[in-house]
Amino acid sequence: EKYKNNSIEFVDQMSNSDVLNLIQNSISTVTSTSLFEGQPTLLCEASSLGVPSIFPNSGGIVEFFPKDYGLSFNYDSEEDLILKLSKVTNQPKMSEYGNINNKFISKLLNKDEMFNRFEKIISKWVIN
């Protein structure tokens, strides 16, 4: 209730299909987690749908976005988060971020690329 706003939707537990539908119809996803996540599912799903994300530049999250991504914020700076949130009003730029994220995540999580990376890792440990 403290942060209630007509332009922000806070949700409770939802099915994955409902979450994907909500993301698809969003201007952006936002997370300000202080956890050092390895693979941020919400943000990867948003990128795969072409929706930009605002997130802290901490942990492994940054590996799932292009270098120098313009919507990540310093995890310990409320001012930087507010600055990044203010960018959602620039719809053309947000669409550009969404398209860039989609291309980046599609390449990063490409089945063949992932298989090749795992194969290289495994080949170092297998004795021929």
Coordinates of C-alpha atoms in Angstrom, one line a residue:
E1 CA 0.0 0.0 0.0
K2 CA 2.9 2.4 0.8
Y3 CA 4.0 2.4 -2.9
K4 CA 0.6 2.0 -4.6
N5 CA 0.5 3.8 -7.9
N6 CA -1.8 3.5 -10.9
S7 CA 1.1 3.0 -13.3
I8 CA 2.8 0.2 -11.3
E9 CA 1.3 -3.2 -10.8
F10 CA 2.5 -5.2 -7.8
V11 CA 1.5 -8.8 -8.1
D12 CA 1.5 -11.9 -5.9
Q13 CA 2.3 -15.5 -7.0
M14 CA 1.3 -16.2 -10.6
S15 CA 1.5 -19.0 -13.1
N16 CA 4.4 -18.9 -15.5
S17 CA 2.0 -18.2 -18.5
D18 CA 0.4 -15.3 -16.6
V19 CA 3.9 -13.9 -15.7
L20 CA 5.0 -14.1 -19.4
N21 CA 1.8 -12.4 -20.5
L22 CA 2.3 -9.7 -17.9
I23 CA 6.0 -9.2 -18.9
Q24 CA 5.0 -9.1 -22.6
N25 CA 2.6 -6.2 -21.9
S26 CA 5.0 -4.2 -19.7
I27 CA 7.2 -1.2 -20.5
S28 CA 9.9 -2.7 -18.4
T29 CA 10.7 -5.2 -15.7
V30 CA 12.4 -3.9 -12.6
T31 CA 14.3 -5.7 -9.8
S32 CA 16.4 -4.3 -7.1
T33 CA 17.4 -7.6 -5.5
S34 CA 20.5 -7.6 -3.3
L35 CA 21.0 -11.3 -4.0
F36 CA 24.0 -12.2 -6.2
E37 CA 21.9 -14.2 -8.7
G38 CA 23.5 -16.6 -11.1
Q39 CA 20.8 -16.6 -13.8
P40 CA 17.9 -14.1 -13.3
T41 CA 14.9 -16.0 -14.8
L42 CA 12.6 -12.9 -14.8
L43 CA 15.2 -10.8 -16.6
C44 CA 16.0 -13.5 -19.1
E45 CA 12.3 -14.0 -19.9
A46 CA 11.9 -10.3 -20.3
S47 CA 14.8 -10.1 -22.7
S48 CA 13.5 -13.1 -24.7
L49 CA 10.2 -11.2 -25.1
G50 CA 12.0 -8.0 -26.1
V51 CA 11.1 -6.2 -22.9
P52 CA 13.9 -4.0 -21.3
S53 CA 14.9 -4.5 -17.7
I54 CA 16.2 -2.3 -14.9
F55 CA 18.4 -4.2 -12.5
P56 CA 21.3 -3.8 -10.1
N57 CA 24.8 -4.3 -11.5
S58 CA 25.6 -7.1 -9.0
G59 CA 26.4 -10.7 -9.1
G60 CA 25.9 -12.7 -12.3
I61 CA 23.0 -10.6 -13.5
V62 CA 25.3 -8.4 -15.7
E63 CA 26.4 -11.5 -17.7
F64 CA 23.0 -11.7 -19.2
F65 CA 23.0 -8.2 -20.7
P66 CA 25.2 -6.4 -23.2
K67 CA 28.3 -4.7 -21.9
D68 CA 27.7 -1.1 -20.7
Y69 CA 23.9 -1.7 -20.6
G70 CA 22.2 1.6 -19.9
L71 CA 19.5 0.5 -17.5
S72 CA 21.6 -1.2 -14.9
F73 CA 22.1 0.8 -11.7
N74 CA 24.6 0.8 -8.8
Y75 CA 23.1 -1.7 -6.4
D76 CA 23.8 0.5 -3.4
S77 CA 22.5 3.8 -5.0
E78 CA 18.9 4.7 -4.6
E79 CA 19.6 7.8 -6.7
D80 CA 20.9 5.7 -9.6
L81 CA 17.9 3.5 -9.4
I82 CA 15.6 6.6 -9.6
L83 CA 17.6 7.9 -12.6
K84 CA 17.1 4.6 -14.4
L85 CA 13.4 4.4 -13.6
S86 CA 13.0 7.9 -15.1
K87 CA 14.1 6.5 -18.5
V88 CA 11.0 4.4 -18.9
T89 CA 9.1 7.5 -20.3
N90 CA 11.3 7.4 -23.4
Q91 CA 9.4 4.7 -25.3
P92 CA 11.6 4.7 -28.4
K93 CA 14.7 4.2 -26.3
M94 CA 13.0 1.5 -24.2
S95 CA 12.0 -0.3 -27.4
E96 CA 15.7 -0.1 -28.5
Y97 CA 16.9 -1.6 -25.2
G98 CA 14.3 -4.4 -25.6
N99 CA 15.4 -5.2 -29.1
I100 CA 19.1 -5.2 -28.1
N101 CA 18.4 -7.4 -25.1
N102 CA 16.4 -9.9 -27.3
K103 CA 19.3 -10.2 -29.7
F104 CA 21.8 -10.6 -26.9
I105 CA 19.9 -13.2 -24.9
S106 CA 18.9 -15.2 -28.1
K107 CA 22.6 -15.5 -28.9
L108 CA 23.8 -16.2 -25.4
L109 CA 21.2 -18.9 -24.7
N110 CA 21.2 -20.4 -28.2
K111 CA 21.0 -24.2 -27.9
D112 CA 23.9 -24.9 -30.2
E113 CA 26.1 -22.3 -28.6
M114 CA 25.4 -23.6 -25.1
F115 CA 26.0 -27.2 -26.2
N116 CA 29.4 -26.1 -27.7
R117 CA 30.4 -24.3 -24.5
F118 CA 29.5 -27.3 -22.4
E119 CA 31.3 -29.7 -24.8
K120 CA 34.5 -27.6 -24.5
I121 CA 34.2 -27.6 -20.7
I122 CA 33.6 -31.4 -20.6
S123 CA 36.4 -32.2 -23.1
K124 CA 38.9 -30.7 -20.7
W125 CA 38.0 -33.3 -18.0
V126 CA 37.5 -36.3 -20.2
I127 CA 40.5 -38.5 -20.7
N128 CA 40.7 -39.8 -24.3

